[in-house]
Amino acid sequence: MGFDGALRCVVVALLLPAAAFAGKELPPLEDNRRVQHEFLAAAIGDVIRKNCPTISSRMFRVIRRLHELRSYVFSLGYTRGDLDRMRKSPEAKARLADMRDAYLEKHGVTEGDAESFCRLGREEINKNSLTGWILRAR
């Protein structure tokens, strides 16, 4: 196979995933378990870092994880527009906030009690959860 044949194979391989999704209705992105889990971990981490003075975000890890998630979403056939719509959807935001708040409540976090946020942050860091992976105790 010459260069032209090899180039054709590469082009076909790159276009096949897009062709497989053409015309198919994809389920709502916020219903994808991985997307939901990663957005929830980020939301929990964000509220911890905002309420605990001794914990901050590992921004390079956050950015890296965002790029990985974006690649995953695109590999499923979703577009940047789909991702933006999900991020900006009031319904999706409310659902995420409800899940975040339920998680915080379940783990004994109390609004206005910085130490309860710090305790949860340290627990997440110690168990190396996704939330803990994007946080740093100072």
PDB file of C-alpha atoms in Angstrom:
ATOM      1  CA  MET A   1       0.000   0.000   0.000  1.00  0.00           C
ATOM      2  CA  GLY A   2       1.420   3.355  -1.001  1.00  0.00           C
ATOM      3  CA  PHE A   3       1.204   6.681   0.725  1.00  0.00           C
ATOM      4  CA  ASP A   4      -2.177   7.486  -0.898  1.00  0.00           C
ATOM      5  CA  GLY A   5      -3.660   4.203   0.308  1.00  0.00           C
ATOM      6  CA  ALA A   6      -2.351   4.717   3.822  1.00  0.00           C
ATOM      7  CA  LEU A   7      -3.685   8.284   3.855  1.00  0.00           C
ATOM      8  CA  ARG A   8      -7.117   7.042   2.739  1.00  0.00           C
ATOM      9  CA  CYS A   9      -7.122   4.482   5.567  1.00  0.00           C
ATOM     10  CA  VAL A  10      -6.292   7.157   8.141  1.00  0.00           C
ATOM     11  CA  VAL A  11      -9.008   9.489   6.808  1.00  0.00           C
ATOM     12  CA  VAL A  12     -11.598   6.686   6.860  1.00  0.00           C
ATOM     13  CA  ALA A  13     -10.580   5.673  10.388  1.00  0.00           C
ATOM     14  CA  LEU A  14     -10.965   9.265  11.557  1.00  0.00           C
ATOM     15  CA  LEU A  15     -14.339   9.743   9.892  1.00  0.00           C
ATOM     16  CA  LEU A  16     -15.923   6.432  10.924  1.00  0.00           C
ATOM     17  CA  PRO A  17     -16.711   7.473  14.502  1.00  0.00           C
ATOM     18  CA  ALA A  18     -18.402  10.660  13.281  1.00  0.00           C
ATOM     19  CA  ALA A  19     -20.339   8.713  10.633  1.00  0.00           C
ATOM     20  CA  ALA A  20     -21.486   6.196  13.233  1.00  0.00           C
ATOM     21  CA  PHE A  21     -23.170   8.987  15.216  1.00  0.00           C
ATOM     22  CA  ALA A  22     -24.591  10.863  12.233  1.00  0.00           C
ATOM     23  CA  GLY A  23     -28.357  10.865  12.409  1.00  0.00           C
ATOM     24  CA  LYS A  24     -28.494   9.161  15.813  1.00  0.00           C
ATOM     25  CA  GLU A  25     -30.129  10.906  18.732  1.00  0.00           C
ATOM     26  CA  LEU A  26     -27.763  10.976  21.692  1.00  0.00           C
ATOM     27  CA  PRO A  27     -29.135  10.851  25.236  1.00  0.00           C
ATOM     28  CA  PRO A  28     -28.833  14.066  27.272  1.00  0.00           C
ATOM     29  CA  LEU A  29     -25.198  14.581  28.203  1.00  0.00           C
ATOM     30  CA  GLU A  30     -26.047  15.207  31.859  1.00  0.00           C
ATOM     31  CA  ASP A  31     -27.410  11.642  32.035  1.00  0.00           C
ATOM     32  CA  ASN A  32     -23.983  10.178  31.232  1.00  0.00           C
ATOM     33  CA  ARG A  33     -22.678   8.639  34.479  1.00  0.00           C
ATOM     34  CA  ARG A  34     -19.028   9.573  33.918  1.00  0.00           C
ATOM     35  CA  VAL A  35     -19.866  13.167  32.997  1.00  0.00           C
ATOM     36  CA  GLN A  36     -22.191  13.432  35.987  1.00  0.00           C
ATOM     37  CA  HIS A  37     -19.561  11.947  38.346  1.00  0.00           C
ATOM     38  CA  GLU A  38     -16.798  14.264  37.148  1.00  0.00           C
ATOM     39  CA  PHE A  39     -18.948  17.391  37.292  1.00  0.00           C
ATOM     40  CA  LEU A  40     -20.094  16.393  40.786  1.00  0.00           C
ATOM     41  CA  ALA A  41     -16.507  15.835  41.970  1.00  0.00           C
ATOM     42  CA  ALA A  42     -15.538  19.257  40.619  1.00  0.00           C
ATOM     43  CA  ALA A  43     -18.548  20.929  42.262  1.00  0.00           C
ATOM     44  CA  ILE A  44     -17.739  19.329  45.613  1.00  0.00           C
ATOM     45  CA  GLY A  45     -14.079  20.303  45.317  1.00  0.00           C
ATOM     46  CA  ASP A  46     -15.008  23.856  44.377  1.00  0.00           C
ATOM     47  CA  VAL A  47     -17.246  24.370  47.400  1.00  0.00           C
ATOM     48  CA  ILE A  48     -14.619  22.819  49.690  1.00  0.00           C
ATOM     49  CA  ARG A  49     -11.856  25.120  48.449  1.00  0.00           C
ATOM     50  CA  LYS A  50     -14.119  28.166  48.744  1.00  0.00           C
ATOM     51  CA  ASN A  51     -15.081  27.353  52.342  1.00  0.00           C
ATOM     52  CA  CYS A  52     -11.863  25.913  53.762  1.00  0.00           C
ATOM     53  CA  PRO A  53      -8.932  28.304  54.130  1.00  0.00           C
ATOM     54  CA  THR A  54      -6.352  25.490  54.224  1.00  0.00           C
ATOM     55  CA  ILE A  55      -7.388  23.715  51.008  1.00  0.00           C
ATOM     56  CA  SER A  56      -6.923  24.897  47.439  1.00  0.00           C
ATOM     57  CA  SER A  57      -7.372  23.505  43.936  1.00  0.00           C
ATOM     58  CA  ARG A  58      -4.656  21.806  41.931  1.00  0.00           C
ATOM     59  CA  MET A  59      -5.445  23.848  38.835  1.00  0.00           C
ATOM     60  CA  PHE A  60      -3.185  21.916  36.444  1.00  0.00           C
ATOM     61  CA  ARG A  61      -4.982  18.707  37.463  1.00  0.00           C
ATOM     62  CA  VAL A  62      -8.365  20.387  37.068  1.00  0.00           C
ATOM     63  CA  ILE A  63      -7.449  21.597  33.572  1.00  0.00           C
ATOM     64  CA  ARG A  64      -6.015  18.211  32.608  1.00  0.00           C
ATOM     65  CA  ARG A  65      -9.132  16.426  33.795  1.00  0.00           C
ATOM     66  CA  LEU A  66     -11.312  18.887  31.908  1.00  0.00           C
ATOM     67  CA  HIS A  67      -9.421  18.152  28.679  1.00  0.00           C
ATOM     68  CA  GLU A  68      -9.756  14.402  29.267  1.00  0.00           C
ATOM     69  CA  LEU A  69     -13.485  14.732  29.900  1.00  0.00           C
ATOM     70  CA  ARG A  70     -13.902  16.905  26.824  1.00  0.00           C
ATOM     71  CA  SER A  71     -12.129  14.287  24.696  1.00  0.00           C
ATOM     72  CA  TYR A  72     -14.337  11.564  26.150  1.00  0.00           C
ATOM     73  CA  VAL A  73     -17.513  13.554  25.428  1.00  0.00           C
ATOM     74  CA  PHE A  74     -16.423  14.286  21.864  1.00  0.00           C
ATOM     75  CA  SER A  75     -15.548  10.609  21.319  1.00  0.00           C
ATOM     76  CA  LEU A  76     -19.186   9.759  22.099  1.00  0.00           C
ATOM     77  CA  GLY A  77     -20.342  12.068  19.318  1.00  0.00           C
ATOM     78  CA  TYR A  78     -21.308  15.095  21.385  1.00  0.00           C
ATOM     79  CA  THR A  79     -20.216  18.548  20.265  1.00  0.00           C
ATOM     80  CA  ARG A  80     -18.778  21.546  22.064  1.00  0.00           C
ATOM     81  CA  GLY A  81     -22.267  23.064  21.801  1.00  0.00           C
ATOM     82  CA  ASP A  82     -23.764  20.039  23.589  1.00  0.00           C
ATOM     83  CA  LEU A  83     -21.232  20.427  26.380  1.00  0.00           C
ATOM     84  CA  ASP A  84     -21.842  24.181  26.661  1.00  0.00           C
ATOM     85  CA  ARG A  85     -25.623  23.671  26.716  1.00  0.00           C
ATOM     86  CA  MET A  86     -25.276  21.189  29.549  1.00  0.00           C
ATOM     87  CA  ARG A  87     -22.958  23.466  31.534  1.00  0.00           C
ATOM     88  CA  LYS A  88     -25.301  26.438  31.142  1.00  0.00           C
ATOM     89  CA  SER A  89     -28.604  24.614  31.568  1.00  0.00           C
ATOM     90  CA  PRO A  90     -30.461  25.857  34.666  1.00  0.00           C
ATOM     91  CA  GLU A  91     -31.960  22.388  35.119  1.00  0.00           C
ATOM     92  CA  ALA A  92     -28.576  20.652  34.935  1.00  0.00           C
ATOM     93  CA  LYS A  93     -27.054  23.218  37.315  1.00  0.00           C
ATOM     94  CA  ALA A  94     -29.882  22.744  39.819  1.00  0.00           C
ATOM     95  CA  ARG A  95     -29.578  18.958  39.605  1.00  0.00           C
ATOM     96  CA  LEU A  96     -25.817  19.156  40.173  1.00  0.00           C
ATOM     97  CA  ALA A  97     -26.262  21.556  43.112  1.00  0.00           C
ATOM     98  CA  ASP A  98     -28.801  19.187  44.677  1.00  0.00           C
ATOM     99  CA  MET A  99     -26.428  16.223  44.325  1.00  0.00           C
ATOM    100  CA  ARG A 100     -23.520  18.280  45.709  1.00  0.00           C
ATOM    101  CA  ASP A 101     -25.545  19.491  48.680  1.00  0.00           C
ATOM    102  CA  ALA A 102     -26.789  15.962  49.437  1.00  0.00           C
ATOM    103  CA  TYR A 103     -23.183  14.711  49.389  1.00  0.00           C
ATOM    104  CA  LEU A 104     -22.039  17.483  51.715  1.00  0.00           C
ATOM    105  CA  GLU A 105     -24.933  16.843  54.101  1.00  0.00           C
ATOM    106  CA  LYS A 106     -24.303  13.102  54.093  1.00  0.00           C
ATOM    107  CA  HIS A 107     -20.689  13.797  55.095  1.00  0.00           C
ATOM    108  CA  GLY A 108     -21.570  16.160  57.947  1.00  0.00           C
ATOM    109  CA  VAL A 109     -20.648  19.450  56.287  1.00  0.00           C
ATOM    110  CA  THR A 110     -22.415  22.463  57.775  1.00  0.00           C
ATOM    111  CA  GLU A 111     -22.747  25.808  56.018  1.00  0.00           C
ATOM    112  CA  GLY A 112     -20.670  28.401  57.887  1.00  0.00           C
ATOM    113  CA  ASP A 113     -18.508  25.750  59.595  1.00  0.00           C
ATOM    114  CA  ALA A 114     -15.192  25.977  57.777  1.00  0.00           C
ATOM    115  CA  GLU A 115     -13.732  23.043  59.708  1.00  0.00           C
ATOM    116  CA  SER A 116     -16.459  20.717  58.427  1.00  0.00           C
ATOM    117  CA  PHE A 117     -15.467  21.621  54.843  1.00  0.00           C
ATOM    118  CA  CYS A 118     -11.779  21.172  55.698  1.00  0.00           C
ATOM    119  CA  ARG A 119     -12.437  17.795  57.320  1.00  0.00           C
ATOM    120  CA  LEU A 120     -14.263  16.540  54.228  1.00  0.00           C
ATOM    121  CA  GLY A 121     -11.534  17.942  51.989  1.00  0.00           C
ATOM    122  CA  ARG A 122      -8.833  16.129  53.961  1.00  0.00           C
ATOM    123  CA  GLU A 123     -10.874  12.892  53.842  1.00  0.00           C
ATOM    124  CA  GLU A 124     -11.255  13.192  50.060  1.00  0.00           C
ATOM    125  CA  ILE A 125      -7.534  13.891  49.664  1.00  0.00           C
ATOM    126  CA  ASN A 126      -6.596  10.934  51.907  1.00  0.00           C
ATOM    127  CA  LYS A 127      -8.797   8.479  50.028  1.00  0.00           C
ATOM    128  CA  ASN A 128      -7.549   9.895  46.695  1.00  0.00           C
ATOM    129  CA  SER A 129     -11.061  10.282  45.315  1.00  0.00           C
ATOM    130  CA  LEU A 130     -11.484  12.370  42.185  1.00  0.00           C
ATOM    131  CA  THR A 131     -12.454  15.298  44.398  1.00  0.00           C
ATOM    132  CA  GLY A 132      -9.391  14.719  46.570  1.00  0.00           C
ATOM    133  CA  TRP A 133      -7.154  14.358  43.514  1.00  0.00           C
ATOM    134  CA  ILE A 134      -7.972  17.922  42.423  1.00  0.00           C
ATOM    135  CA  LEU A 135      -7.453  19.399  45.912  1.00  0.00           C
ATOM    136  CA  ARG A 136      -4.356  20.278  47.912  1.00  0.00           C
ATOM    137  CA  ALA A 137      -4.092  20.776  51.662  1.00  0.00           C
ATOM    138  CA  ARG A 138      -1.807  23.685  52.514  1.00  0.00           C
TER     139      ARG A 138
END
